[in-house]
CSV table of N, CA, C and O in Angstrom, one decimal:
chain,number,residue,atom,x,y,z
A,1,PRO,N,10.8,-10.3,-5.4
A,1,PRO,CA,9.4,-10.0,-5.1
A,1,PRO,C,9.1,-8.5,-5.3
A,1,PRO,O,8.0,-8.1,-5.6
A,2,ILE,N,10.1,-7.6,-5.1
A,2,ILE,CA,9.9,-6.2,-5.2
A,2,ILE,C,9.4,-5.8,-6.6
A,2,ILE,O,8.7,-4.8,-6.8
A,3,GLY,N,9.8,-6.6,-7.6
A,3,GLY,CA,9.3,-6.4,-9.0
A,3,GLY,C,7.8,-6.4,-9.1
A,3,GLY,O,7.3,-5.7,-10.0
A,4,LEU,N,7.1,-7.1,-8.2
A,4,LEU,CA,5.7,-7.0,-8.3
A,4,LEU,C,5.1,-5.6,-8.0
A,4,LEU,O,4.1,-5.2,-8.6
A,5,LEU,N,5.8,-4.9,-7.2
A,5,LEU,CA,5.4,-3.5,-6.9
A,5,LEU,C,5.7,-2.5,-8.0
A,5,LEU,O,5.1,-1.5,-8.1
A,6,LEU,N,6.7,-2.9,-8.8
A,6,LEU,CA,7.2,-2.0,-9.9
A,6,LEU,C,6.4,-2.2,-11.2
A,6,LEU,O,6.6,-1.5,-12.1
A,7,ASP,N,5.6,-3.2,-11.3
A,7,ASP,CA,4.8,-3.5,-12.5
A,7,ASP,C,3.6,-2.6,-12.5
A,7,ASP,O,2.7,-2.8,-11.7
A,8,PRO,N,3.5,-1.7,-13.5
A,8,PRO,CA,2.4,-0.8,-13.5
A,8,PRO,C,1.1,-1.4,-13.8
A,8,PRO,O,0.0,-0.9,-13.6
A,9,ASP,N,1.1,-2.6,-14.4
A,9,ASP,CA,-0.1,-3.3,-14.7
A,9,ASP,C,-0.7,-4.2,-13.6
A,9,ASP,O,-1.8,-4.6,-13.6
A,10,ARG,N,0.1,-4.4,-12.5
A,10,ARG,CA,-0.4,-5.2,-11.4
A,10,ARG,C,-1.1,-4.3,-10.4
A,10,ARG,O,-0.4,-3.4,-9.8
A,11,LEU,N,-2.3,-4.5,-10.1
A,11,LEU,CA,-3.1,-3.7,-9.1
A,11,LEU,C,-3.1,-4.3,-7.7
A,11,LEU,O,-3.2,-3.5,-6.8
A,12,THR,N,-3.0,-5.6,-7.6
A,12,THR,CA,-3.0,-6.2,-6.3
A,12,THR,C,-2.0,-7.4,-6.3
A,12,THR,O,-1.6,-7.9,-7.3
A,13,ILE,N,-1.7,-7.7,-5.1
A,13,ILE,CA,-0.8,-8.9,-4.8
A,13,ILE,C,-1.4,-9.7,-3.6
A,13,ILE,O,-2.2,-9.1,-2.9
A,14,THR,N,-1.0,-10.9,-3.5
A,14,THR,CA,-1.5,-11.7,-2.4
A,14,THR,C,-0.8,-11.3,-1.1
A,14,THR,O,0.2,-10.6,-1.1
A,15,ILE,N,-1.4,-11.7,0.0
A,15,ILE,CA,-0.8,-11.4,1.3
A,15,ILE,C,0.6,-12.1,1.4
A,15,ILE,O,1.5,-11.5,1.9
A,16,THR,N,0.7,-13.3,0.9
A,16,THR,CA,1.9,-14.0,0.9
A,16,THR,C,3.0,-13.3,0.1
A,16,THR,O,4.2,-13.2,0.5
A,17,GLN,N,2.6,-12.8,-1.1
A,17,GLN,CA,3.6,-12.0,-1.9
A,17,GLN,C,4.0,-10.7,-1.1
A,17,GLN,O,5.2,-10.3,-1.1
A,18,ALA,N,3.1,-10.0,-0.5
A,18,ALA,CA,3.4,-8.8,0.3
A,18,ALA,C,4.3,-9.1,1.4
A,18,ALA,O,5.2,-8.4,1.7
A,19,ALA,N,4.0,-10.3,2.1
A,19,ALA,CA,4.9,-10.7,3.2
A,19,ALA,C,6.3,-10.8,2.7
A,19,ALA,O,7.3,-10.4,3.4
A,20,ALA,N,6.5,-11.5,1.6
A,20,ALA,CA,7.9,-11.6,1.0
A,20,ALA,C,8.6,-10.3,0.8
A,20,ALA,O,9.8,-10.1,1.1
A,21,ILE,N,7.8,-9.3,0.3
A,21,ILE,CA,8.4,-8.0,0.0
A,21,ILE,C,8.8,-7.4,1.3
A,21,ILE,O,9.8,-6.7,1.4
A,22,LEU,N,8.0,-7.6,2.4
A,22,LEU,CA,8.3,-7.0,3.7
A,22,LEU,C,9.3,-7.8,4.5
A,22,LEU,O,9.6,-7.4,5.6
A,23,CYS,N,9.7,-8.9,4.0
A,23,CYS,CA,10.6,-9.8,4.7
A,23,CYS,C,10.1,-10.3,6.0
A,23,CYS,O,10.8,-10.3,7.1
A,24,VAL,N,8.8,-10.6,6.1
A,24,VAL,CA,8.2,-11.3,7.2
A,24,VAL,C,7.5,-12.6,6.7
A,24,VAL,O,7.3,-12.8,5.5
A,25,SER,N,7.3,-13.5,7.7
A,25,SER,CA,6.7,-14.7,7.3
A,25,SER,C,5.2,-14.5,6.8
A,25,SER,O,4.5,-13.6,7.3
A,26,ALA,N,4.8,-15.4,6.0
A,26,ALA,CA,3.4,-15.4,5.5
A,26,ALA,C,2.4,-15.6,6.6
A,26,ALA,O,1.4,-14.9,6.7
A,27,SER,N,2.8,-16.5,7.6
A,27,SER,CA,1.9,-16.7,8.7
A,27,SER,C,1.8,-15.5,9.6
A,27,SER,O,0.7,-15.2,10.1
A,28,THR,N,2.8,-14.7,9.8
A,28,THR,CA,2.8,-13.5,10.5
A,28,THR,C,1.9,-12.5,9.9
A,28,THR,O,1.0,-11.8,10.5
A,29,ALA,N,2.0,-12.3,8.5
A,29,ALA,CA,1.2,-11.4,7.8
A,29,ALA,C,-0.3,-11.8,7.8
A,29,ALA,O,-1.2,-10.9,8.0
A,30,HIS,N,-0.6,-13.1,7.7
A,30,HIS,CA,-2.0,-13.5,7.7
A,30,HIS,C,-2.6,-13.3,9.1
A,30,HIS,O,-3.7,-12.9,9.2
A,31,LYS,N,-1.8,-13.6,10.2
A,31,LYS,CA,-2.3,-13.5,11.5
A,31,LYS,C,-2.6,-12.0,11.8
A,31,LYS,O,-3.6,-11.7,12.4
A,32,HIS,N,-1.7,-11.1,11.4
A,32,HIS,CA,-1.9,-9.7,11.6
A,32,HIS,C,-3.2,-9.2,10.8
A,32,HIS,O,-4.0,-8.4,11.3
A,33,HIS,N,-3.3,-9.7,9.6
A,33,HIS,CA,-4.5,-9.3,8.8
A,33,HIS,C,-5.8,-9.8,9.5
A,33,HIS,O,-6.8,-9.1,9.6
A,34,ARG,N,-5.8,-11.0,10.0
A,34,ARG,CA,-7.0,-11.5,10.6
A,34,ARG,C,-7.3,-10.8,11.9
A,34,ARG,O,-8.5,-10.6,12.2
A,35,ARG,N,-6.3,-10.3,12.6
A,35,ARG,CA,-6.5,-9.6,13.8
A,35,ARG,C,-7.0,-8.1,13.6
A,35,ARG,O,-7.8,-7.6,14.3
A,36,THR,N,-6.4,-7.5,12.5
A,36,THR,CA,-6.6,-6.0,12.4
A,36,THR,C,-7.3,-5.6,11.1
A,36,THR,O,-7.8,-4.5,11.0
A,37,GLY,N,-7.3,-6.5,10.1
A,37,GLY,CA,-7.9,-6.1,8.8
A,37,GLY,C,-6.9,-5.4,7.9
A,37,GLY,O,-7.2,-5.0,6.8
A,38,TYR,N,-5.7,-5.2,8.4
A,38,TYR,CA,-4.6,-4.5,7.7
A,38,TYR,C,-3.4,-5.4,7.6
A,38,TYR,O,-3.1,-6.2,8.4
A,39,LEU,N,-2.6,-5.2,6.5
A,39,LEU,CA,-1.3,-5.8,6.4
A,39,LEU,C,-0.3,-5.1,7.3
A,39,LEU,O,0.5,-5.7,8.0
A,40,MET,N,-0.4,-3.8,7.2
A,40,MET,CA,0.4,-2.9,8.1
A,40,MET,C,-0.3,-1.5,8.1
A,40,MET,O,-1.3,-1.4,7.4
A,41,ASP,N,0.1,-0.6,8.9
A,41,ASP,CA,-0.6,0.7,9.0
A,41,ASP,C,-0.7,1.3,7.6
A,41,ASP,O,0.3,1.4,6.9
A,42,GLY,N,-1.9,1.7,7.2
A,42,GLY,CA,-2.2,2.3,6.0
A,42,GLY,C,-2.3,1.4,4.8
A,42,GLY,O,-2.5,1.8,3.7
A,43,VAL,N,-2.3,0.1,5.0
A,43,VAL,CA,-2.4,-0.9,3.9
A,43,VAL,C,-3.5,-1.9,4.3
A,43,VAL,O,-3.2,-3.0,4.9
A,44,PRO,N,-4.7,-1.6,3.9
A,44,PRO,CA,-5.8,-2.5,4.1
A,44,PRO,C,-5.7,-3.8,3.3
A,44,PRO,O,-5.2,-3.8,2.2
A,45,VAL,N,-6.3,-4.9,3.8
A,45,VAL,CA,-6.4,-6.1,3.0
A,45,VAL,C,-7.8,-6.1,2.4
A,45,VAL,O,-8.8,-5.9,3.2
A,46,LEU,N,-7.9,-6.3,1.1
A,46,LEU,CA,-9.2,-6.3,0.4
A,46,LEU,C,-9.7,-7.7,0.2
A,46,LEU,O,-8.9,-8.6,-0.2
A,47,ARG,N,-10.9,-8.0,0.5
A,47,ARG,CA,-11.5,-9.3,0.3
A,47,ARG,C,-12.2,-9.3,-1.0
A,47,ARG,O,-13.1,-8.5,-1.2
A,48,VAL,N,-11.8,-10.2,-1.9
A,48,VAL,CA,-12.5,-10.4,-3.2
A,48,VAL,C,-12.9,-11.8,-3.3
A,48,VAL,O,-12.1,-12.7,-3.5
A,49,GLY,N,-14.2,-12.0,-3.0
A,49,GLY,CA,-14.7,-13.4,-2.9
A,49,GLY,C,-14.1,-14.1,-1.7
A,49,GLY,O,-14.1,-13.6,-0.6
A,50,ARG,N,-13.4,-15.2,-2.0
A,50,ARG,CA,-12.7,-15.9,-1.0
A,50,ARG,C,-11.2,-15.5,-0.9
A,50,ARG,O,-10.5,-15.8,0.1
A,51,ARG,N,-10.8,-14.6,-1.8
A,51,ARG,CA,-9.4,-14.2,-1.8
A,51,ARG,C,-9.2,-12.9,-1.0
A,51,ARG,O,-10.0,-12.1,-1.0
A,52,CYS,N,-8.0,-12.8,-0.4
A,52,CYS,CA,-7.6,-11.6,0.2
A,52,CYS,C,-6.4,-11.1,-0.5
A,52,CYS,O,-5.4,-11.8,-0.7
A,53,VAL,N,-6.5,-9.8,-0.9
A,53,VAL,CA,-5.4,-9.2,-1.7
A,53,VAL,C,-5.0,-7.9,-1.1
A,53,VAL,O,-5.8,-7.3,-0.3
A,54,VAL,N,-3.9,-7.4,-1.5
A,54,VAL,CA,-3.3,-6.1,-1.0
A,54,VAL,C,-3.1,-5.2,-2.3
A,54,VAL,O,-2.6,-5.6,-3.3
A,55,SER,N,-3.6,-4.0,-2.1
A,55,SER,CA,-3.4,-3.0,-3.2
A,55,SER,C,-1.9,-2.7,-3.3
A,55,SER,O,-1.2,-2.3,-2.3
A,56,THR,N,-1.3,-2.8,-4.5
A,56,THR,CA,0.1,-2.5,-4.7
A,56,THR,C,0.3,-1.0,-4.5
A,56,THR,O,1.3,-0.6,-4.0
A,57,SER,N,-0.7,-0.2,-4.9
A,57,SER,CA,-0.5,1.3,-4.7
A,57,SER,C,-0.4,1.6,-3.3
A,57,SER,O,0.4,2.5,-2.9
A,58,ALA,N,-1.3,1.1,-2.4
A,58,ALA,CA,-1.3,1.3,-1.0
A,58,ALA,C,0.1,0.9,-0.4
A,58,ALA,O,0.6,1.6,0.5
A,59,LEU,N,0.5,-0.3,-0.8
A,59,LEU,CA,1.8,-0.8,-0.2
A,59,LEU,C,3.0,0.1,-0.7
A,59,LEU,O,3.8,0.4,0.1
A,60,ARG,N,3.0,0.5,-1.9
A,60,ARG,CA,4.0,1.4,-2.4
A,60,ARG,C,4.0,2.7,-1.6
A,60,ARG,O,5.1,3.2,-1.2
A,61,ARG,N,2.8,3.3,-1.4
A,61,ARG,CA,2.8,4.5,-0.6
A,61,ARG,C,3.3,4.3,0.8
A,61,ARG,O,4.1,5.1,1.3
A,62,ALA,N,2.9,3.2,1.5
A,62,ALA,CA,3.4,2.9,2.8
A,62,ALA,C,4.9,2.7,2.9
A,62,ALA,O,5.5,3.1,3.9
A,63,LEU,N,5.5,2.2,1.8
A,63,LEU,CA,6.9,1.9,1.8
A,63,LEU,C,7.7,3.1,1.2
A,63,LEU,O,9.0,3.1,1.1
A,64,GLY,N,7.0,4.1,0.7
A,64,GLY,CA,7.7,5.3,0.1
A,64,GLY,C,8.3,5.1,-1.2
A,64,GLY,O,9.3,5.7,-1.6
A,65,ILE,N,7.7,4.2,-2.0
A,65,ILE,CA,8.1,3.8,-3.3
A,65,ILE,C,7.2,4.6,-4.3
A,65,ILE,O,6.0,4.6,-4.2
A,66,ARG,N,7.8,5.3,-5.3
A,66,ARG,CA,7.1,6.0,-6.3
A,66,ARG,C,6.2,5.1,-7.1
A,66,ARG,O,6.6,3.9,-7.4
A,67,GLU,N,5.1,5.6,-7.6
A,67,GLU,CA,4.2,4.9,-8.6
A,67,GLU,C,5.0,4.7,-9.9
A,67,GLU,O,5.7,5.6,-10.4
A,68,PRO,N,4.9,3.5,-10.4
A,68,PRO,CA,5.6,3.2,-11.7
A,68,PRO,C,4.9,4.0,-12.8
A,68,PRO,O,3.7,4.3,-12.8
A,69,ILE,N,5.7,4.3,-13.8
A,69,ILE,CA,5.2,5.1,-15.0
A,69,ILE,C,4.7,4.2,-16.1
A,69,ILE,O,5.2,3.2,-16.3
């Protein structure tokens, strides 16, 4: 799953994909998002129509991963 964050062409990922990267259950990630609007501190969840997605750039910053070239 970490490969999703290293792909320079991917701008967003699903909450479930982000949960896998963070090694937490998808249900925990979804519950936290519904309660706070964030996946984790500094990583907002964006609503696009009916879909909820996470910015790969914000998640990389929160995890201290450099932007891919």
